[in-house]
Coordinates of C-alpha atoms in Angstrom, one line a residue:
Chain A
M1 CA 91.6 52.2 72.1
A2 CA 89.7 50.5 69.4
I3 CA 89.7 52.0 66.3
R4 CA 86.2 53.9 65.3
E5 CA 85.9 52.8 61.3
R6 CA 83.2 52.0 58.6
L7 CA 83.9 49.2 56.4
S8 CA 81.9 47.0 54.5
G9 CA 82.2 42.8 55.8
N10 CA 84.5 42.5 52.9
E11 CA 87.1 45.1 53.9
A12 CA 86.7 44.0 57.5
V13 CA 88.3 40.7 56.2
A14 CA 90.6 42.0 54.1
Y15 CA 91.8 44.1 57.1
A16 CA 92.2 41.4 59.2
I17 CA 94.0 39.7 56.9
K18 CA 96.6 42.5 56.7
Q19 CA 96.9 42.4 60.4
I20 CA 97.4 38.8 60.5
N21 CA 99.8 38.9 58.0
P22 CA 99.4 35.0 57.2
D23 CA 102.4 33.6 54.2
V24 CA 100.7 32.2 51.3
M25 CA 97.3 33.6 49.9
P26 CA 96.5 31.9 47.2
A27 CA 92.8 32.9 45.2
F28 CA 90.6 32.8 42.4
P29 CA 88.0 35.5 42.4
I30 CA 84.2 34.6 42.5
T31 CA 81.3 37.3 43.5
P32 CA 80.6 38.4 45.9
S33 CA 84.1 37.3 48.1
T34 CA 86.4 38.6 45.0
E35 CA 87.1 42.0 47.0
I36 CA 88.7 40.5 49.8
P37 CA 91.5 39.1 47.8
Q38 CA 91.7 41.8 46.0
Y39 CA 92.2 44.1 48.6
V40 CA 94.8 42.2 49.9
A41 CA 96.3 41.8 47.0
N42 CA 96.2 46.1 46.8
Y43 CA 98.1 45.7 50.4
I44 CA 100.9 43.3 48.9
A45 CA 101.2 45.8 46.0
N46 CA 101.8 48.5 48.2
G47 CA 104.4 46.7 50.7
E48 CA 102.0 46.6 54.0
I49 CA 102.0 43.0 54.6
D50 CA 104.6 40.3 52.8
T51 CA 102.1 37.5 52.3
E52 CA 102.8 35.4 49.3
F53 CA 99.6 36.0 46.5
I54 CA 98.9 33.0 44.2
H55 CA 97.4 34.0 41.1
V56 CA 95.8 30.4 40.3
E57 CA 93.2 29.4 37.8
S58 CA 90.6 28.2 39.2
E59 CA 88.8 27.4 42.9
H60 CA 90.1 23.8 42.6
S61 CA 93.8 25.1 42.0
A62 CA 93.2 27.8 45.1
M63 CA 92.4 25.2 47.9
S64 CA 95.5 22.9 46.3
A65 CA 97.8 26.0 46.8
T66 CA 96.8 26.2 50.0
L67 CA 96.9 23.1 51.1
G68 CA 100.3 22.7 49.4
A69 CA 101.7 25.6 51.1
S70 CA 100.3 24.7 54.7
A71 CA 101.6 21.2 54.6
A72 CA 104.7 23.0 53.7
G73 CA 104.5 25.0 57.1
A74 CA 103.1 28.2 55.9
R75 CA 100.0 30.1 57.3
A76 CA 97.5 29.7 54.5
L77 CA 94.2 30.9 53.5
T78 CA 91.9 31.6 50.6
A79 CA 88.2 33.4 50.4
T80 CA 85.6 32.3 47.9
S81 CA 82.2 32.1 47.5
S82 CA 79.5 29.4 45.9
C83 CA 80.2 27.9 43.0
G84 CA 84.0 28.6 43.9
M85 CA 83.7 26.6 46.8
A86 CA 82.1 23.9 44.9
L87 CA 85.1 23.6 42.8
M88 CA 87.4 23.2 46.1
W89 CA 85.1 20.1 47.0
E90 CA 87.1 17.6 46.8
E91 CA 90.1 19.6 48.8
L92 CA 88.3 20.7 51.5
Y93 CA 87.9 17.3 52.6
V94 CA 91.9 16.6 52.2
A95 CA 92.4 19.7 54.1
A96 CA 90.5 18.5 56.6
S97 CA 91.8 15.1 56.6
D98 CA 95.1 16.1 56.6
R99 CA 94.6 18.2 59.9
L100 CA 96.0 21.2 57.2
P101 CA 95.1 25.0 59.7
I102 CA 94.1 26.7 56.8
V103 CA 91.6 29.5 57.3
L104 CA 88.9 30.0 54.4
A105 CA 87.1 33.5 54.0
L106 CA 83.5 32.5 52.9
V107 CA 81.2 35.1 51.4
N108 CA 77.9 33.0 51.8
R109 CA 76.0 33.0 48.4
A110 CA 73.4 30.7 46.5
L111 CA 74.4 27.6 44.4
T112 CA 73.6 27.6 41.1
G113 CA 70.7 26.8 39.5
P114 CA 69.2 28.7 38.9
I115 CA 72.0 31.1 38.4
N116 CA 71.8 33.4 41.8
I117 CA 74.5 35.6 43.3
N118 CA 72.9 36.4 46.3
A119 CA 73.5 35.5 50.0
D120 CA 72.0 32.0 51.1
H121 CA 74.1 29.5 53.1
S122 CA 73.7 26.5 50.5
D123 CA 77.3 26.8 49.9
S124 CA 78.7 26.2 53.5
M125 CA 76.2 23.8 54.7
G126 CA 76.7 21.5 51.8
A127 CA 79.7 21.3 53.2
R128 CA 79.0 20.8 57.1
D129 CA 80.4 17.4 56.8
S130 CA 83.7 17.9 55.0
G131 CA 85.1 18.2 58.3
W132 CA 85.9 21.9 58.6
I133 CA 84.8 24.2 61.7
Q134 CA 82.1 26.7 60.6
I135 CA 82.0 30.3 62.2
Y136 CA 79.2 32.8 61.4
A137 CA 78.7 36.0 62.1
E138 CA 75.9 38.5 62.3
S139 CA 77.6 41.3 61.0
N140 CA 80.9 43.4 60.0
Q141 CA 81.9 43.4 63.1
E142 CA 81.4 39.7 64.2
V143 CA 83.1 38.5 61.1
Y144 CA 86.1 40.5 61.5
D145 CA 86.1 38.9 65.0
N146 CA 85.4 35.9 64.1
F147 CA 88.5 35.9 61.0
L148 CA 90.9 36.9 63.8
Q149 CA 90.4 34.5 66.1
A150 CA 90.4 31.8 63.3
F151 CA 94.2 31.0 63.1
P152 CA 94.4 30.4 66.9
I153 CA 91.4 28.1 66.5
A154 CA 92.5 25.8 63.7
E155 CA 96.5 25.8 64.5
D156 CA 95.9 24.6 68.6
A157 CA 97.6 22.0 69.3
R158 CA 94.3 19.8 70.0
V159 CA 92.7 21.5 66.9
H160 CA 94.5 21.3 63.6
L161 CA 91.7 21.7 62.1
P162 CA 90.7 24.0 58.7
V163 CA 88.4 27.1 60.0
M164 CA 85.5 28.2 57.5
V165 CA 84.9 32.0 58.3
C166 CA 81.2 32.4 56.7
Q167 CA 79.5 36.1 56.5
D168 CA 76.1 36.4 53.8
G169 CA 76.7 38.0 50.9
F170 CA 75.9 41.4 50.0
I171 CA 73.9 41.8 52.7
T172 CA 77.6 41.9 55.0
S173 CA 80.1 41.7 52.3
H174 CA 78.8 44.8 50.5
G175 CA 77.1 46.3 53.1
V176 CA 79.0 49.2 55.2
E177 CA 78.2 49.5 58.5
N178 CA 80.1 50.9 61.4
I179 CA 83.0 48.5 63.2
L180 CA 85.7 48.8 65.7
L181 CA 89.0 47.2 64.8
V182 CA 91.4 45.7 67.0
E183 CA 95.3 47.6 67.3
D184 CA 97.6 45.8 65.4
E185 CA 99.6 44.6 68.2
K186 CA 96.7 43.3 69.9
V187 CA 96.2 41.3 67.1
K188 CA 100.1 40.0 66.9
E189 CA 99.5 39.3 70.3
L190 CA 96.3 37.3 69.9
V191 CA 97.3 35.3 66.7
G192 CA 100.7 35.2 67.2
E193 CA 103.5 33.4 65.1
Y194 CA 102.9 30.6 63.7
H195 CA 105.2 27.4 64.3
P196 CA 104.2 24.2 62.8
E197 CA 105.3 20.9 65.0
H198 CA 105.1 19.2 62.0
F199 CA 105.8 20.1 58.2
L200 CA 107.0 18.8 55.3
L201 CA 109.7 21.5 54.4
N202 CA 111.4 20.2 57.6
G203 CA 114.5 18.6 56.5
K204 CA 114.8 17.1 60.1
E205 CA 111.9 15.4 59.9
P206 CA 110.5 13.6 56.7
M207 CA 107.3 12.9 56.2
A208 CA 104.4 12.4 54.1
V209 CA 101.0 14.1 53.7
G210 CA 97.7 12.9 51.9
P211 CA 99.1 9.5 51.8
Y212 CA 97.0 6.4 50.5
A213 CA 95.4 4.7 53.6
V214 CA 94.1 1.2 53.5
S215 CA 90.7 0.2 55.4
N216 CA 93.1 -0.8 58.4
Y217 CA 93.9 3.0 59.1
Y218 CA 91.2 5.2 57.5
M219 CA 88.6 4.7 60.3
E220 CA 91.0 5.9 62.7
T221 CA 92.0 8.9 60.8
K222 CA 88.2 9.5 61.0
R223 CA 88.2 9.0 64.3
A224 CA 91.1 11.3 65.1
Q225 CA 88.9 14.2 63.1
R226 CA 86.1 13.4 65.4
E227 CA 87.8 14.0 68.3
A228 CA 89.8 17.5 67.2
M229 CA 86.2 18.7 66.5
K230 CA 85.5 17.8 70.0
N231 CA 88.3 19.3 71.6
A232 CA 87.5 22.7 69.1
K233 CA 84.6 23.0 71.2
E234 CA 87.0 24.2 74.5
V235 CA 89.4 25.7 72.1
I236 CA 86.8 27.8 70.6
L237 CA 85.9 29.4 74.1
E238 CA 89.5 29.5 75.3
L239 CA 89.9 32.0 72.3
A240 CA 86.3 33.4 72.9
A241 CA 87.6 34.5 76.7
R242 CA 90.7 35.7 75.6
F243 CA 88.8 37.9 72.8
E244 CA 86.7 39.3 75.2
E245 CA 89.1 40.2 77.5
M246 CA 91.1 42.1 74.8
T247 CA 88.1 43.9 73.5
G248 CA 85.0 43.5 75.7
R249 CA 83.1 41.7 73.0
H250 CA 81.5 38.6 74.1
Y251 CA 81.3 35.2 71.7
G252 CA 80.4 31.7 72.5
F253 CA 78.9 28.6 70.2
F254 CA 76.0 30.9 69.6
E255 CA 74.3 34.3 71.2
E256 CA 71.3 34.6 73.3
Y257 CA 69.2 37.7 73.0
R258 CA 66.8 38.4 75.4
M259 CA 66.6 35.1 76.3
E260 CA 66.4 35.4 80.2
D261 CA 62.4 34.8 80.2
A262 CA 61.4 34.3 76.6
E263 CA 59.1 31.9 76.1
Y264 CA 59.2 32.4 72.1
V265 CA 62.6 31.6 70.9
I266 CA 63.9 31.8 67.1
V267 CA 67.4 29.7 65.8
I268 CA 68.7 31.5 63.1
I269 CA 72.4 31.8 61.4
G270 CA 73.8 35.1 59.8
S271 CA 72.8 38.4 59.1
A272 CA 69.0 38.1 59.1
A273 CA 70.0 37.9 63.5
G274 CA 70.0 41.3 63.5
T275 CA 66.9 42.1 61.8
C276 CA 65.2 39.5 64.4
K277 CA 66.3 41.8 67.3
A278 CA 64.7 44.9 65.6
A279 CA 61.6 42.5 66.0
I280 CA 61.9 41.5 69.0
E281 CA 62.9 45.2 70.6
K282 CA 59.6 46.3 69.0
I283 CA 57.3 43.2 70.2
R284 CA 58.6 43.5 73.4
Q285 CA 57.9 47.4 74.1
T286 CA 54.4 47.3 72.0
T287 CA 53.0 44.1 73.6
G288 CA 55.5 42.7 76.3
K289 CA 55.4 39.2 75.2
K290 CA 58.4 37.2 75.9
V291 CA 60.0 36.6 72.5
G292 CA 63.9 35.8 71.7
L293 CA 66.7 34.8 69.9
C294 CA 69.4 32.0 69.4
K295 CA 72.1 33.1 67.0
I296 CA 74.0 30.5 66.1
R297 CA 77.7 31.3 65.8
V298 CA 79.5 27.6 65.7
F299 CA 78.0 25.4 63.7
R300 CA 80.8 23.2 63.2
P301 CA 81.5 21.8 65.4
F302 CA 77.9 21.7 66.6
P303 CA 77.1 22.7 70.5
E304 CA 74.2 20.4 71.0
E305 CA 74.5 19.8 74.5
E306 CA 74.7 23.6 75.4
L307 CA 71.7 24.5 72.8
A308 CA 69.6 22.1 73.9
E309 CA 69.8 23.2 77.6
V310 CA 69.4 26.5 76.6
L311 CA 66.0 25.7 74.3
K312 CA 64.7 22.9 76.3
D313 CA 62.0 24.4 78.6
R314 CA 60.7 27.0 75.8
K315 CA 56.9 27.1 74.8
A316 CA 58.0 26.7 70.7
I317 CA 61.3 27.3 68.5
A318 CA 61.2 27.9 65.0
I319 CA 64.3 27.2 63.6
M320 CA 65.2 29.3 60.3
D321 CA 66.9 27.7 57.6
R322 CA 68.8 29.9 54.9
S323 CA 69.7 26.7 52.8
E324 CA 67.4 23.6 51.4
M325 CA 69.0 19.8 52.2
F326 CA 66.0 18.5 50.4
A327 CA 65.2 16.0 52.9
A328 CA 61.7 17.0 51.8
T329 CA 61.5 17.4 55.6
S330 CA 63.8 20.2 57.6
G331 CA 66.4 21.9 56.6
P332 CA 70.1 21.8 58.0
L333 CA 70.0 23.5 60.8
G334 CA 66.4 22.5 61.4
A335 CA 67.5 18.8 61.6
E336 CA 70.4 19.7 64.0
V337 CA 68.5 21.6 66.2
R338 CA 65.5 19.0 66.6
A339 CA 67.6 16.1 67.1
A340 CA 69.7 18.5 69.9
L341 CA 65.6 19.0 71.5
Q342 CA 64.8 15.3 71.5
S343 CA 68.1 14.2 73.4
A344 CA 66.9 16.8 75.9
K345 CA 63.7 15.0 76.0
S346 CA 62.2 18.6 75.4
Q347 CA 58.6 19.6 75.0
A348 CA 58.7 22.5 73.2
E349 CA 56.6 23.1 69.8
V350 CA 58.9 23.3 67.1
V351 CA 58.5 24.4 63.1
N352 CA 61.0 24.8 60.8
Y353 CA 61.1 27.3 58.3
F354 CA 62.9 28.1 54.7
Y355 CA 63.7 31.5 54.4
G356 CA 66.2 34.4 52.3
L357 CA 67.1 31.7 49.8
G358 CA 69.2 33.3 47.3
G359 CA 68.7 36.4 48.4
R360 CA 65.0 36.5 48.9
D361 CA 64.4 39.5 52.0
I362 CA 63.2 38.9 55.4
T363 CA 61.7 41.9 57.2
V364 CA 61.1 43.1 60.7
E365 CA 57.4 42.7 59.9
D366 CA 57.9 38.8 58.4
F367 CA 60.2 38.3 61.9
E368 CA 56.9 39.1 63.8
R369 CA 54.8 37.0 62.0
V370 CA 56.9 34.3 63.0
Y371 CA 56.3 34.7 66.6
E372 CA 52.6 35.4 66.5
R373 CA 52.5 32.4 65.1
L374 CA 54.7 30.3 67.9
E375 CA 52.5 31.8 70.3
Q376 CA 49.5 30.5 68.6
I377 CA 51.0 26.9 68.0
A378 CA 51.7 27.0 71.9
E379 CA 48.3 27.8 72.9
T380 CA 46.7 25.3 70.3
H381 CA 49.6 22.4 70.4
V382 CA 48.6 22.3 66.3
I383 CA 51.4 22.6 63.8
E384 CA 49.3 22.5 60.4
D385 CA 52.6 22.6 58.4
M386 CA 56.0 21.7 60.5
Y387 CA 58.0 23.3 57.3
D388 CA 57.0 26.2 56.2
Y389 CA 58.1 29.2 54.0
I390 CA 58.6 32.9 55.0
G391 CA 58.3 35.4 52.1
L392 CA 57.6 32.5 49.6
R393 CA 54.8 34.2 46.5
S394 CA 52.0 32.6 46.4
R395 CA 50.3 30.2 43.6
D396 CA 48.1 32.6 42.6
Chain B
M1 CA 61.4 62.2 65.2
K2 CA 62.2 58.7 64.0
D3 CA 65.9 57.5 65.3
T4 CA 66.9 56.2 62.3
I5 CA 66.8 58.0 58.9
E6 CA 66.1 55.3 56.2
I7 CA 66.8 56.5 52.2
R8 CA 66.3 54.7 48.9
W9 CA 68.3 55.2 45.8
H10 CA 67.5 54.4 42.6
G11 CA 69.8 54.3 39.2
R12 CA 71.1 53.1 36.6
G13 CA 74.3 50.6 36.7
G14 CA 76.8 52.8 36.3
Q15 CA 76.1 56.1 37.7
G16 CA 76.7 55.9 41.0
A17 CA 74.1 55.9 42.9
K18 CA 75.6 53.3 44.9
T19 CA 78.8 55.2 45.5
A20 CA 76.4 58.0 46.2
A21 CA 75.1 55.5 49.0
L22 CA 78.3 54.5 50.3
L23 CA 79.7 58.5 50.2
L24 CA 76.6 59.7 52.5
A25 CA 77.2 56.6 55.0
D26 CA 81.1 57.8 54.8
V27 CA 80.6 61.7 55.7
A28 CA 77.6 60.3 58.1
F29 CA 79.8 58.2 59.8
K30 CA 82.2 60.8 60.5
T31 CA 79.7 63.1 62.0
G32 CA 79.4 60.2 65.0
K33 CA 76.4 58.4 63.5
Y34 CA 75.9 54.9 62.8
V35 CA 75.9 54.1 59.5
Q36 CA 74.8 51.3 56.8
G37 CA 75.1 52.0 53.0
F38 CA 74.4 49.2 50.9
P39 CA 73.1 48.2 47.6
E40 CA 70.6 45.5 46.2
Y41 CA 72.5 43.8 43.8
G42 CA 71.0 41.6 40.5
P43 CA 72.3 41.1 37.6
E44 CA 75.1 43.6 37.1
R45 CA 74.7 45.6 33.8
M46 CA 75.9 48.4 32.6
G47 CA 72.3 50.9 32.6
A48 CA 69.8 48.5 34.6
P49 CA 68.1 50.0 37.0
I50 CA 69.7 49.5 40.6
T51 CA 68.7 50.5 44.3
A52 CA 70.8 51.2 47.1
Y53 CA 70.1 52.0 50.7
N54 CA 70.9 54.1 53.9
R55 CA 70.1 53.8 57.5
L56 CA 71.9 56.5 59.4
S57 CA 71.0 56.3 63.1
D58 CA 72.3 57.9 66.5
R59 CA 72.1 54.5 67.7
P60 CA 73.3 50.9 66.6
I61 CA 71.7 49.8 63.8
T62 CA 70.9 45.8 63.7
I63 CA 68.2 45.5 61.1
H64 CA 69.4 43.6 57.7
S65 CA 66.7 44.0 55.5
N66 CA 66.7 46.4 52.6
I67 CA 64.1 49.7 52.9
Y68 CA 60.6 49.1 52.2
E69 CA 59.0 52.8 53.9
P70 CA 61.8 55.1 52.9
D71 CA 62.0 58.5 54.7
L72 CA 63.6 60.2 51.5
V73 CA 64.0 58.6 48.2
A74 CA 66.7 60.3 45.9
V75 CA 66.6 59.6 41.7
V76 CA 69.8 60.1 40.3
D77 CA 68.5 59.3 36.4
D78 CA 64.8 60.8 35.7
S79 CA 63.9 58.3 32.8
L80 CA 63.4 55.9 35.6
L81 CA 59.9 57.3 36.8
E82 CA 58.8 55.8 34.1
A83 CA 60.0 52.3 34.9
I84 CA 59.9 52.3 38.6
D85 CA 57.3 53.5 41.1
V86 CA 60.1 55.3 42.8
T87 CA 57.8 56.3 45.7
H88 CA 56.5 53.4 46.4
G89 CA 56.5 52.9 50.3
L90 CA 57.5 56.5 50.7
S91 CA 55.4 58.3 53.5
P92 CA 53.3 61.4 52.9
E93 CA 55.7 63.0 55.4
G94 CA 58.7 61.9 53.7
A95 CA 60.3 63.8 50.7
I96 CA 61.7 62.8 47.0
I97 CA 64.6 64.1 45.0
V98 CA 64.7 63.9 41.4
N99 CA 67.7 65.1 39.1
S100 CA 66.3 66.2 35.8
Q101 CA 66.8 68.9 33.5
K102 CA 62.7 69.0 32.9
P103 CA 60.7 71.2 35.2
K104 CA 58.6 69.9 38.2
E105 CA 55.4 70.2 36.6
E106 CA 56.4 67.8 34.2
I107 CA 58.0 65.6 37.0
L108 CA 55.2 65.6 39.2
P109 CA 52.8 63.7 37.0
H110 CA 55.5 60.3 37.2
L111 CA 55.1 60.5 41.0
R112 CA 52.0 58.8 41.3
G113 CA 49.9 61.3 43.4
F114 CA 53.0 61.3 46.2
Q115 CA 51.8 64.0 48.6
G116 CA 55.1 65.1 50.4
R117 CA 58.0 67.5 49.6
V118 CA 59.2 67.4 45.8
F119 CA 62.8 68.3 45.1
V120 CA 63.9 68.4 41.3
I121 CA 67.5 69.3 41.3
D122 CA 69.5 70.1 37.8
A123 CA 72.6 68.0 38.6
R124 CA 74.1 68.2 35.3
A125 CA 73.5 71.9 35.0
I126 CA 75.5 72.0 38.6
S127 CA 78.2 70.0 37.8
V128 CA 79.0 71.0 34.5
K129 CA 79.1 74.7 35.9
A130 CA 81.1 73.2 38.9
L131 CA 83.2 70.5 37.1
G132 CA 83.0 71.2 33.6
R133 CA 81.9 67.8 33.4
Y134 CA 78.5 65.7 34.0
F135 CA 78.9 63.9 37.9
P136 CA 75.5 63.2 39.4
N137 CA 77.2 62.6 42.6
S138 CA 77.9 65.3 44.8
P139 CA 75.1 67.3 43.9
M140 CA 72.6 64.5 44.8
L141 CA 74.5 63.7 48.2
A142 CA 74.3 67.6 48.9
A143 CA 71.1 67.6 48.1
V144 CA 70.0 64.8 50.3
V145 CA 72.1 66.4 52.9
A146 CA 70.0 69.6 52.8
V147 CA 66.8 68.0 52.3
S148 CA 67.0 65.3 55.0
G149 CA 69.0 67.8 57.8
V150 CA 70.7 64.5 58.4
M151 CA 73.7 66.7 59.3
E152 CA 74.4 70.7 59.3
R153 CA 75.4 72.0 55.6
D154 CA 79.0 73.4 57.3
V155 CA 80.0 70.4 59.4
F156 CA 79.0 68.1 56.0
L157 CA 81.1 70.8 53.7
Q158 CA 84.0 70.5 55.9
E159 CA 83.6 66.3 56.2
M160 CA 83.3 66.5 52.2
R161 CA 86.7 68.6 51.7
A162 CA 88.7 66.3 53.9
S163 CA 87.3 63.6 51.4
Y164 CA 87.9 64.9 48.5
Q165 CA 91.3 65.7 49.6
H166 CA 91.8 62.3 50.7
K167 CA 89.7 60.3 47.7
F168 CA 91.6 62.8 44.7
A169 CA 95.4 63.3 46.4
K170 CA 96.5 62.4 43.1
K171 CA 93.8 65.2 41.3
P172 CA 93.9 67.6 43.4
E173 CA 92.3 70.0 40.8
V174 CA 88.9 68.5 40.7
I175 CA 88.7 68.9 44.8
D176 CA 87.2 72.7 44.2
G177 CA 85.0 72.1 41.9
N178 CA 83.3 69.2 43.8
M179 CA 83.0 71.4 46.6
K180 CA 81.3 74.2 44.2
A181 CA 79.1 71.6 43.2
L182 CA 77.8 70.9 46.8
E183 CA 77.6 74.4 47.5
L184 CA 75.8 75.4 44.7
T185 CA 73.3 72.4 45.0
F186 CA 72.3 73.8 48.4
E187 CA 72.0 77.5 46.6
A188 CA 69.6 76.0 44.1
L189 CA 67.6 74.2 47.2
R190 CA 67.3 77.2 49.3

């Protein structure tokens, strides 16, 4: 029987770490992820797990120590947010190219400028090209479930890539919600013992990790990373299937909510999807209009074909970005989904919204207005502002 | 009857409004509810106004926005009444609880014409009488439970005793005091 609990998102991740009992966790505190290493340190101090906790002097060192531990053959992880991850930038790429199966608990927060501690996706979206697998969550339940699946995905021989398990700062990290925890023995069965094939501390197989690669070799390593990312798709689905068998909870690359007949669709990532679901229920009950949601769970690798297949024949689609990329056109999700629709020769009308930057709240009523606009666009085929905002204060 | 009760807490950083919201989520969870308890964070400073929220329901809750039309508002510090429109979005069918040593007549003019039920609770007097010190959380929590009717008094008290026994395992002397504070609050609101 699953264990009924109520936990914050940070508590849920720390609890997953406790159940996994990894070998090494170097970490440096930053709001809103600080509680994760804090709770883990408590578990260690209480003798509940024997993870080696390394106190480091910065996030640059946190990811460096995680790399070192992972290369040595340990199951290693760290946690951070925002500017903390920005300071890991160099090492993010090293982790991916060295093919180290590290897991990063990322609590999404806006990057500084102006200083802001609240939720948005600019930290992880900025790192979308670093070679990490990225998995996002709507709720505390999902970030916990995703975390349990992360190490087996990362460590699979077909993958060998680091995984970023993302949740929205404060909204889920500091919000207490009901959650179903998986029993310890089931977690052990799912995650298993870590036996790396190649590792630095193996005296029988001397090797180098992260050496210089001249032009004759560099490009092939990038091609190999790309292949691993492709392989990750099947491994992610395999893990989801095993997890579903264990818990009854279904996961895929994205969640389709009321999509069976949906004509007007929102594509979104993270906690706001739950608010969108409430809007969908309200609209369907009061008007019967066919509204639905595609919530992206796996952003890297990007499920281009699968998503296009689900979206291509809808009447109108709003793609919602919680970060900027300053193309002066799309946001990162907008660009990817639009490209997917283009490949599938979709005729659907598409609009791209920016919302929730720096923690700006988004409500059920906001989503209702988006669906109203989609309906209007589908009727008129006129899109006045292809790239629009939700919740932006007016100039006057 | 709405199937979700929405509560907004107003306090100042360090006074425990967030803790009270989390305690309420805890105790409602234990009675089988679906719960949310979450703070709204800005720059974290002692004494700055802060807001925390609860959603309590018999059905799963998916909404992740703040609460703009609460059923109940709890004000932990009456000095906020002048700075903040604490009744904003509160429906006339709703209720507000204000922690204050002032009489209700002095509180009402600050509530900007709010037509619903108003409860003024002297958490300081209750806390000092029950515990010998001022901790507004227990009285405010009891007041929210009493006014919202989100759970039965006896179930609430039973769950809170278990919570305090867990929370104050190393300070058992404060368990009875906190329980007394809860009971005195229920009596004061009767």
